[in-house]
Amino acid sequence: MSKEQRARVDALLRQPRPEGPRSVEALRAGFEALMTQMIVPDALRLTRTTLGGRPALHVEPDNGRRAGTILYFHGGGWVYGSPETALSLTGNLVARTGFEAYSVDYRLAPEHPFPAAIEDTVGAYCALLDSGEDPSAVAFAGESAGGGLAVTTCLAARDAGLPLPAAVVAFSPGLDATRTGESMDTKEGVDPIFTREAVERTGAMYLAGADPHQPLLSPAVLADLTGFPPMLLQVGTNELLLDDSTRLAARARAAGVDVILDVTADVPHVFQSFAGVLDEADEALDRAAVFLGQRVGGRVLGGRAARASSPAENRSAES
């Protein structure tokens, strides 16, 4: 672990931003500009496709893959982000596990508030099942808002009587629209990305007047997790959303769910995006890959799975 690396990442995330509320268009453009700086693994095949009626990015290792599918949900506060902005994470999971992934371009608020995103992610899962995919070979994963969707999609699928996936991986998930976690206050200023005001503003766009006191919006405080598959929750100590993960883990344990709460010191929200820059990011992704490999069985299809990393501009893409 490198103190210097963590300091550089923190400084990058604290760079001055325009004062005052920004438009949705500005939020989206700023997030895209930040995420294009992240390193994406080499030796991936990227194909634009559709899944459940929504655009999706199909990500595969180009040296052959293992039998297993990651259904990935990107972050961005339910307001911004895309499969492309999450590609450093999706690509690293694919490279490290040898599985394929589908990253879903679900509808965003404020144009499409709650529950549009969950409808789209459940629809994508149904499409995988309808195609003949065995749920025991599927894992849900996502970061930030997408980490929250990995959990709430599982809730919605269970309540709809669908078979559940083999595992859930959530990086710095957003799991409490009531914003009642102590870390919302104790980490103010420590978090280099978020303030309570900013989180509540984008959250209000997603809620669009809906009561946050319901399981699909605040699973960390309200969800019954009975019957859930094994979960891995990864979070940093420098996060406003830290207690979203700690409280969901407690609820999972109380419900008899196999859960790993993986907390890394002195790192920011979705620190795993900094793979290749921050040692803790690569180590966390390695742990996530081990977790997935243990729970999503698979054989190698057509060769050895790719594992190398290189800058995003060196990746290959198909359209």
PDB file of N, CA and C in Angstrom, residues 49-96:
ATOM      1  N   THR A  49     -24.472  -4.132 -27.953  1.00  0.00           N
ATOM      2  CA  THR A  49     -25.582  -5.038 -28.176  1.00  0.00           C
ATOM      3  C   THR A  49     -26.799  -4.498 -27.444  1.00  0.00           C
ATOM      4  N   THR A  50     -27.839  -5.307 -27.313  1.00  0.00           N
ATOM      5  CA  THR A  50     -28.998  -4.963 -26.495  1.00  0.00           C
ATOM      6  C   THR A  50     -29.295  -6.127 -25.565  1.00  0.00           C
ATOM      7  N   LEU A  51     -29.888  -5.815 -24.445  1.00  0.00           N
ATOM      8  CA  LEU A  51     -30.248  -6.832 -23.462  1.00  0.00           C
ATOM      9  C   LEU A  51     -31.509  -6.368 -22.753  1.00  0.00           C
ATOM     10  N   GLY A  52     -32.566  -7.125 -22.895  1.00  0.00           N
ATOM     11  CA  GLY A  52     -33.827  -6.731 -22.279  1.00  0.00           C
ATOM     12  C   GLY A  52     -34.378  -5.429 -22.818  1.00  0.00           C
ATOM     13  N   GLY A  53     -34.093  -5.150 -24.087  1.00  0.00           N
ATOM     14  CA  GLY A  53     -34.589  -3.932 -24.703  1.00  0.00           C
ATOM     15  C   GLY A  53     -33.770  -2.692 -24.434  1.00  0.00           C
ATOM     16  N   ARG A  54     -32.658  -2.823 -23.713  1.00  0.00           N
ATOM     17  CA  ARG A  54     -31.784  -1.685 -23.431  1.00  0.00           C
ATOM     18  C   ARG A  54     -30.415  -1.887 -24.083  1.00  0.00           C
ATOM     19  N   PRO A  55     -29.761  -0.789 -24.500  1.00  0.00           N
ATOM     20  CA  PRO A  55     -28.391  -0.937 -24.991  1.00  0.00           C
ATOM     21  C   PRO A  55     -27.497  -1.527 -23.906  1.00  0.00           C
ATOM     22  N   ALA A  56     -26.516  -2.277 -24.335  1.00  0.00           N
ATOM     23  CA  ALA A  56     -25.572  -2.878 -23.394  1.00  0.00           C
ATOM     24  C   ALA A  56     -24.228  -3.040 -24.087  1.00  0.00           C
ATOM     25  N   LEU A  57     -23.183  -3.128 -23.273  1.00  0.00           N
ATOM     26  CA  LEU A  57     -21.839  -3.375 -23.772  1.00  0.00           C
ATOM     27  C   LEU A  57     -21.432  -4.787 -23.355  1.00  0.00           C
ATOM     28  N   HIS A  58     -21.140  -5.625 -24.345  1.00  0.00           N
ATOM     29  CA  HIS A  58     -20.692  -6.990 -24.086  1.00  0.00           C
ATOM     30  C   HIS A  58     -19.171  -6.980 -24.040  1.00  0.00           C
ATOM     31  N   VAL A  59     -18.599  -7.419 -22.931  1.00  0.00           N
ATOM     32  CA  VAL A  59     -17.157  -7.382 -22.705  1.00  0.00           C
ATOM     33  C   VAL A  59     -16.666  -8.810 -22.515  1.00  0.00           C
ATOM     34  N   GLU A  60     -15.673  -9.210 -23.327  1.00  0.00           N
ATOM     35  CA  GLU A  60     -15.122 -10.561 -23.256  1.00  0.00           C
ATOM     36  C   GLU A  60     -13.595 -10.503 -23.297  1.00  0.00           C
ATOM     37  N   PRO A  61     -12.940 -11.459 -22.650  1.00  0.00           N
ATOM     38  CA  PRO A  61     -11.485 -11.587 -22.850  1.00  0.00           C
ATOM     39  C   PRO A  61     -11.235 -12.178 -24.230  1.00  0.00           C
ATOM     40  N   ASP A  62     -10.247 -11.669 -24.952  1.00  0.00           N
ATOM     41  CA  ASP A  62     -10.063 -12.150 -26.321  1.00  0.00           C
ATOM     42  C   ASP A  62      -9.158 -13.372 -26.421  1.00  0.00           C
ATOM     43  N   ASN A  63      -8.719 -13.923 -25.296  1.00  0.00           N
ATOM     44  CA  ASN A  63      -7.924 -15.153 -25.306  1.00  0.00           C
ATOM     45  C   ASN A  63      -8.727 -16.355 -24.836  1.00  0.00           C
ATOM     46  N   GLY A  64     -10.038 -16.317 -25.022  1.00  0.00           N
ATOM     47  CA  GLY A  64     -10.885 -17.384 -24.515  1.00  0.00           C
ATOM     48  C   GLY A  64     -11.418 -17.045 -23.148  1.00  0.00           C
ATOM     49  N   ARG A  65     -12.566 -17.601 -22.830  1.00  0.00           N
ATOM     50  CA  ARG A  65     -13.191 -17.230 -21.563  1.00  0.00           C
ATOM     51  C   ARG A  65     -13.678 -18.452 -20.801  1.00  0.00           C
ATOM     52  N   ARG A  66     -13.888 -18.243 -19.517  1.00  0.00           N
ATOM     53  CA  ARG A  66     -14.514 -19.252 -18.666  1.00  0.00           C
ATOM     54  C   ARG A  66     -16.026 -19.107 -18.750  1.00  0.00           C
ATOM     55  N   ALA A  67     -16.736 -20.175 -18.451  1.00  0.00           N
ATOM     56  CA  ALA A  67     -18.194 -20.146 -18.457  1.00  0.00           C
ATOM     57  C   ALA A  67     -18.677 -19.412 -17.214  1.00  0.00           C
ATOM     58  N   GLY A  68     -19.181 -18.227 -17.411  1.00  0.00           N
ATOM     59  CA  GLY A  68     -19.684 -17.388 -16.329  1.00  0.00           C
ATOM     60  C   GLY A  68     -19.995 -16.020 -16.882  1.00  0.00           C
ATOM     61  N   THR A  69     -21.007 -15.371 -16.330  1.00  0.00           N
ATOM     62  CA  THR A  69     -21.449 -14.075 -16.845  1.00  0.00           C
ATOM     63  C   THR A  69     -21.619 -13.088 -15.705  1.00  0.00           C
ATOM     64  N   ILE A  70     -21.038 -11.919 -15.859  1.00  0.00           N
ATOM     65  CA  ILE A  70     -21.229 -10.816 -14.915  1.00  0.00           C
ATOM     66  C   ILE A  70     -22.224  -9.850 -15.533  1.00  0.00           C
ATOM     67  N   LEU A  71     -23.327  -9.608 -14.853  1.00  0.00           N
ATOM     68  CA  LEU A  71     -24.277  -8.578 -15.267  1.00  0.00           C
ATOM     69  C   LEU A  71     -23.908  -7.329 -14.483  1.00  0.00           C
ATOM     70  N   TYR A  72     -23.371  -6.332 -15.204  1.00  0.00           N
ATOM     71  CA  TYR A  72     -22.766  -5.168 -14.545  1.00  0.00           C
ATOM     72  C   TYR A  72     -23.647  -3.933 -14.678  1.00  0.00           C
ATOM     73  N   PHE A  73     -23.708  -3.158 -13.565  1.00  0.00           N
ATOM     74  CA  PHE A  73     -24.502  -1.925 -13.511  1.00  0.00           C
ATOM     75  C   PHE A  73     -23.576  -0.760 -13.156  1.00  0.00           C
ATOM     76  N   HIS A  74     -23.459   0.201 -14.057  1.00  0.00           N
ATOM     77  CA  HIS A  74     -22.538   1.319 -13.869  1.00  0.00           C
ATOM     78  C   HIS A  74     -23.038   2.283 -12.789  1.00  0.00           C
ATOM     79  N   GLY A  75     -22.109   3.081 -12.268  1.00  0.00           N
ATOM     80  CA  GLY A  75     -22.446   4.103 -11.285  1.00  0.00           C
ATOM     81  C   GLY A  75     -22.721   5.448 -11.921  1.00  0.00           C
ATOM     82  N   GLY A  76     -23.015   6.432 -11.053  1.00  0.00           N
ATOM     83  CA  GLY A  76     -23.291   7.781 -11.504  1.00  0.00           C
ATOM     84  C   GLY A  76     -24.523   8.390 -10.875  1.00  0.00           C
ATOM     85  N   GLY A  77     -24.827   7.965  -9.655  1.00  0.00           N
ATOM     86  CA  GLY A  77     -25.923   8.592  -8.917  1.00  0.00           C
ATOM     87  C   GLY A  77     -27.285   8.442  -9.575  1.00  0.00           C
ATOM     88  N   TRP A  78     -27.433   7.442 -10.440  1.00  0.00           N
ATOM     89  CA  TRP A  78     -28.682   7.225 -11.199  1.00  0.00           C
ATOM     90  C   TRP A  78     -28.972   8.373 -12.154  1.00  0.00           C
ATOM     91  N   VAL A  79     -28.028   9.307 -12.320  1.00  0.00           N
ATOM     92  CA  VAL A  79     -28.237  10.506 -13.131  1.00  0.00           C
ATOM     93  C   VAL A  79     -27.234  10.562 -14.289  1.00  0.00           C
ATOM     94  N   TYR A  80     -26.034  10.076 -14.110  1.00  0.00           N
ATOM     95  CA  TYR A  80     -25.002  10.129 -15.139  1.00  0.00           C
ATOM     96  C   TYR A  80     -24.270   8.801 -15.185  1.00  0.00           C
ATOM     97  N   GLY A  81     -23.339   8.687 -16.118  1.00  0.00           N
ATOM     98  CA  GLY A  81     -22.604   7.437 -16.266  1.00  0.00           C
ATOM     99  C   GLY A  81     -23.172   6.584 -17.383  1.00  0.00           C
ATOM    100  N   SER A  82     -22.379   5.565 -17.779  1.00  0.00           N
ATOM    101  CA  SER A  82     -22.730   4.689 -18.888  1.00  0.00           C
ATOM    102  C   SER A  82     -21.859   3.437 -18.799  1.00  0.00           C
ATOM    103  N   PRO A  83     -22.129   2.428 -19.615  1.00  0.00           N
ATOM    104  CA  PRO A  83     -21.217   1.280 -19.647  1.00  0.00           C
ATOM    105  C   PRO A  83     -19.777   1.671 -19.965  1.00  0.00           C
ATOM    106  N   GLU A  84     -19.603   2.726 -20.761  1.00  0.00           N
ATOM    107  CA  GLU A  84     -18.245   3.163 -21.108  1.00  0.00           C
ATOM    108  C   GLU A  84     -17.527   3.782 -19.907  1.00  0.00           C
ATOM    109  N   THR A  85     -18.227   4.551 -19.077  1.00  0.00           N
ATOM    110  CA  THR A  85     -17.557   5.167 -17.932  1.00  0.00           C
ATOM    111  C   THR A  85     -17.149   4.126 -16.894  1.00  0.00           C
ATOM    112  N   ALA A  86     -17.807   2.969 -16.901  1.00  0.00           N
ATOM    113  CA  ALA A  86     -17.483   1.908 -15.938  1.00  0.00           C
ATOM    114  C   ALA A  86     -16.534   0.870 -16.504  1.00  0.00           C
ATOM    115  N   LEU A  87     -15.982   1.118 -17.697  1.00  0.00           N
ATOM    116  CA  LEU A  87     -15.242   0.064 -18.380  1.00  0.00           C
ATOM    117  C   LEU A  87     -13.965  -0.354 -17.660  1.00  0.00           C
ATOM    118  N   SER A  88     -13.347   0.556 -16.906  1.00  0.00           N
ATOM    119  CA  SER A  88     -12.160   0.138 -16.149  1.00  0.00           C
ATOM    120  C   SER A  88     -12.523  -0.958 -15.146  1.00  0.00           C
ATOM    121  N   LEU A  89     -13.702  -0.852 -14.552  1.00  0.00           N
ATOM    122  CA  LEU A  89     -14.142  -1.847 -13.575  1.00  0.00           C
ATOM    123  C   LEU A  89     -14.633  -3.112 -14.246  1.00  0.00           C
ATOM    124  N   THR A  90     -15.523  -2.958 -15.217  1.00  0.00           N
ATOM    125  CA  THR A  90     -16.030  -4.137 -15.919  1.00  0.00           C
ATOM    126  C   THR A  90     -14.885  -4.892 -16.573  1.00  0.00           C
ATOM    127  N   GLY A  91     -14.008  -4.154 -17.253  1.00  0.00           N
ATOM    128  CA  GLY A  91     -12.898  -4.791 -17.936  1.00  0.00           C
ATOM    129  C   GLY A  91     -11.952  -5.503 -16.995  1.00  0.00           C
ATOM    130  N   ASN A  92     -11.692  -4.897 -15.834  1.00  0.00           N
ATOM    131  CA  ASN A  92     -10.803  -5.554 -14.873  1.00  0.00           C
ATOM    132  C   ASN A  92     -11.418  -6.813 -14.293  1.00  0.00           C
ATOM    133  N   LEU A  93     -12.723  -6.814 -14.056  1.00  0.00           N
ATOM    134  CA  LEU A  93     -13.369  -8.037 -13.574  1.00  0.00           C
ATOM    135  C   LEU A  93     -13.311  -9.128 -14.633  1.00  0.00           C
ATOM    136  N   VAL A  94     -13.557  -8.760 -15.884  1.00  0.00           N
ATOM    137  CA  VAL A  94     -13.483  -9.736 -16.975  1.00  0.00           C
ATOM    138  C   VAL A  94     -12.055 -10.268 -17.114  1.00  0.00           C
ATOM    139  N   ALA A  95     -11.070  -9.372 -17.105  1.00  0.00           N
ATOM    140  CA  ALA A  95      -9.680  -9.789 -17.268  1.00  0.00           C
ATOM    141  C   ALA A  95      -9.218 -10.688 -16.134  1.00  0.00           C
ATOM    142  N   ARG A  96      -9.671 -10.413 -14.931  1.00  0.00           N
ATOM    143  CA  ARG A  96      -9.209 -11.175 -13.776  1.00  0.00           C
ATOM    144  C   ARG A  96      -9.953 -12.487 -13.583  1.00  0.00           C
TER     145      ARG A  96
END
